[in-house]
């Protein structure tokens, strides 16, 4: 496996500081196939167990950023038409994964979504 350093997405970061870079994996074809199979099986499990929020757009077929924006727009227009107070809060979570405690994330993953994630699947996440 090869690593290529990539500057994080903030334009104000100093390019000379090593901690402002994140490693990018150049995965082999087999790794990419396994990743797609695992993703497909997890999404199938979440969908069949009704564990996904009905308004979730990420990782759902026939949903995109556009459908999420249309839902929010429609909801706001209906609220305004009904003379209800409306508020929209937008957050930039582009760097959130770099700031979370991965041990807490792994612990949460191992107990969420109905059945615990354990064994080799959990070890895949622990190795990252």
Tab-separated table of C-alpha atoms in Angstrom:
chain	number	residue	atom	x	y	z
A	1	UNK	CA	0.000	0.000	0.000
A	2	UNK	CA	1.303	3.449	-0.855
A	3	UNK	CA	0.595	6.691	0.965
A	4	UNK	CA	0.428	10.136	-0.601
A	5	UNK	CA	0.251	13.138	1.713
A	6	UNK	CA	-2.591	15.536	0.899
A	7	UNK	CA	-3.105	18.967	2.454
A	8	UNK	CA	-6.361	19.187	4.420
A	9	UNK	CA	-9.125	21.231	2.785
A	10	UNK	CA	-8.649	24.463	4.694
A	11	UNK	CA	-6.935	27.132	2.596
A	12	UNK	CA	-5.398	28.854	5.630
A	13	UNK	CA	-3.244	25.876	6.648
A	14	UNK	CA	0.537	26.176	6.591
A	15	UNK	CA	1.951	23.857	3.907
A	16	UNK	CA	5.213	23.485	5.850
A	17	UNK	CA	3.506	21.903	8.901
A	18	UNK	CA	3.363	18.100	8.716
A	19	UNK	CA	0.198	17.750	10.842
A	20	UNK	CA	-1.762	19.761	8.232
A	21	UNK	CA	-1.517	16.822	5.845
A	22	UNK	CA	-3.525	13.602	5.838
A	23	UNK	CA	-2.398	10.308	4.315
A	24	UNK	CA	-4.209	9.129	1.196
A	25	UNK	CA	-4.174	5.424	0.476
A	26	UNK	CA	-3.626	4.210	-3.069
A	27	UNK	CA	-5.586	1.004	-2.611
A	28	UNK	CA	-5.294	-2.028	-4.810
A	29	UNK	CA	-8.222	-3.184	-6.948
A	30	UNK	CA	-8.994	-6.055	-4.542
A	31	UNK	CA	-9.233	-3.623	-1.610
A	32	UNK	CA	-11.633	-1.407	-3.555
A	33	UNK	CA	-13.830	-4.399	-4.448
A	34	UNK	CA	-13.933	-5.551	-0.817
A	35	UNK	CA	-14.785	-2.018	0.289
A	36	UNK	CA	-17.727	-1.886	-2.136
A	37	UNK	CA	-19.022	-5.299	-1.006
A	38	UNK	CA	-18.833	-4.312	2.675
A	39	UNK	CA	-20.535	-0.975	1.965
A	40	UNK	CA	-23.278	-2.696	-0.012
A	41	UNK	CA	-23.932	-5.246	2.743
A	42	UNK	CA	-23.982	-2.590	5.473
A	43	UNK	CA	-26.375	-0.380	3.504
A	44	UNK	CA	-28.625	-3.410	2.821
A	45	UNK	CA	-28.630	-4.226	6.554
A	46	UNK	CA	-29.368	-0.626	7.571
A	47	UNK	CA	-32.151	-0.362	4.986
A	48	UNK	CA	-33.823	-3.711	5.762
A	49	UNK	CA	-33.635	-3.020	9.508
A	50	UNK	CA	-34.997	0.517	8.981
A	51	UNK	CA	-32.054	2.028	10.813
A	52	UNK	CA	-31.561	4.941	8.393
A	53	UNK	CA	-33.388	8.214	8.857
A	54	UNK	CA	-35.993	8.561	6.064
A	55	UNK	CA	-34.575	11.994	5.224
A	56	UNK	CA	-30.975	10.810	4.914
A	57	UNK	CA	-29.453	11.477	1.519
A	58	UNK	CA	-25.906	10.169	1.883
A	59	UNK	CA	-25.322	6.555	0.816
A	60	UNK	CA	-28.937	6.088	-0.314
A	61	UNK	CA	-30.014	5.205	-3.840
A	62	UNK	CA	-31.848	7.965	-5.703
A	63	UNK	CA	-30.820	10.545	-3.080
A	64	UNK	CA	-28.212	13.240	-3.473
A	65	UNK	CA	-27.260	16.671	-2.279
A	66	UNK	CA	-29.873	17.986	-4.700
A	67	UNK	CA	-32.688	15.924	-3.159
A	68	UNK	CA	-31.619	17.000	0.340
A	69	UNK	CA	-31.641	20.667	-0.699
A	70	UNK	CA	-35.043	20.277	-2.379
A	71	UNK	CA	-36.454	18.704	0.805
A	72	UNK	CA	-35.135	21.571	2.950
A	73	UNK	CA	-36.368	24.190	0.462
A	74	UNK	CA	-39.837	22.621	0.332
A	75	UNK	CA	-39.998	22.364	4.129
A	76	UNK	CA	-39.016	26.027	4.559
A	77	UNK	CA	-41.469	27.247	1.889
A	78	UNK	CA	-44.322	25.292	3.511
A	79	UNK	CA	-43.416	26.647	6.954
A	80	UNK	CA	-43.307	30.216	5.661
A	81	UNK	CA	-46.629	29.679	3.853
A	82	UNK	CA	-48.131	28.478	7.140
A	83	UNK	CA	-46.681	31.574	8.874
A	84	UNK	CA	-44.440	29.461	11.091
A	85	UNK	CA	-41.080	30.651	12.339
A	86	UNK	CA	-38.272	28.957	10.414
A	87	UNK	CA	-34.581	28.677	11.080
A	88	UNK	CA	-31.830	27.053	9.037
A	89	UNK	CA	-28.460	26.286	10.597
A	90	UNK	CA	-25.641	25.285	8.245
A	91	UNK	CA	-22.469	23.627	9.521
A	92	UNK	CA	-19.175	22.939	7.787
A	93	UNK	CA	-18.205	19.434	8.891
A	94	UNK	CA	-15.448	18.937	6.306
A	95	UNK	CA	-12.720	18.441	8.911
A	96	UNK	CA	-14.791	16.742	11.623
A	97	UNK	CA	-13.363	13.263	11.013
A	98	UNK	CA	-9.857	14.574	11.752
A	99	UNK	CA	-10.982	15.882	15.159
A	100	UNK	CA	-12.966	12.964	16.619
A	101	UNK	CA	-11.585	10.406	19.048
A	102	UNK	CA	-11.425	7.217	16.976
A	103	UNK	CA	-11.561	4.966	20.057
A	104	UNK	CA	-14.939	6.493	20.963
A	105	UNK	CA	-16.086	6.108	17.347
A	106	UNK	CA	-15.119	2.416	17.282
A	107	UNK	CA	-16.849	1.803	20.630
A	108	UNK	CA	-19.997	3.511	19.351
A	109	UNK	CA	-19.904	1.518	16.106
A	110	UNK	CA	-19.569	-1.728	18.032
A	111	UNK	CA	-22.867	-1.126	19.883
A	112	UNK	CA	-25.015	0.782	17.366
A	113	UNK	CA	-27.372	-0.257	14.588
A	114	UNK	CA	-29.185	-3.157	16.242
A	115	UNK	CA	-26.472	-5.785	16.388
A	116	UNK	CA	-22.956	-5.012	17.591
A	117	UNK	CA	-20.238	-4.723	14.988
A	118	UNK	CA	-17.527	-7.120	16.108
A	119	UNK	CA	-14.906	-9.595	14.961
A	120	UNK	CA	-13.077	-9.036	11.703
A	121	UNK	CA	-15.318	-6.125	10.637
A	122	UNK	CA	-14.494	-4.215	13.819
A	123	UNK	CA	-10.800	-5.046	13.415
A	124	UNK	CA	-10.855	-3.500	9.908
A	125	UNK	CA	-11.899	-0.202	11.506
A	126	UNK	CA	-9.359	-0.545	14.332
A	127	UNK	CA	-6.550	-0.918	11.789
A	128	UNK	CA	-7.337	2.430	10.099
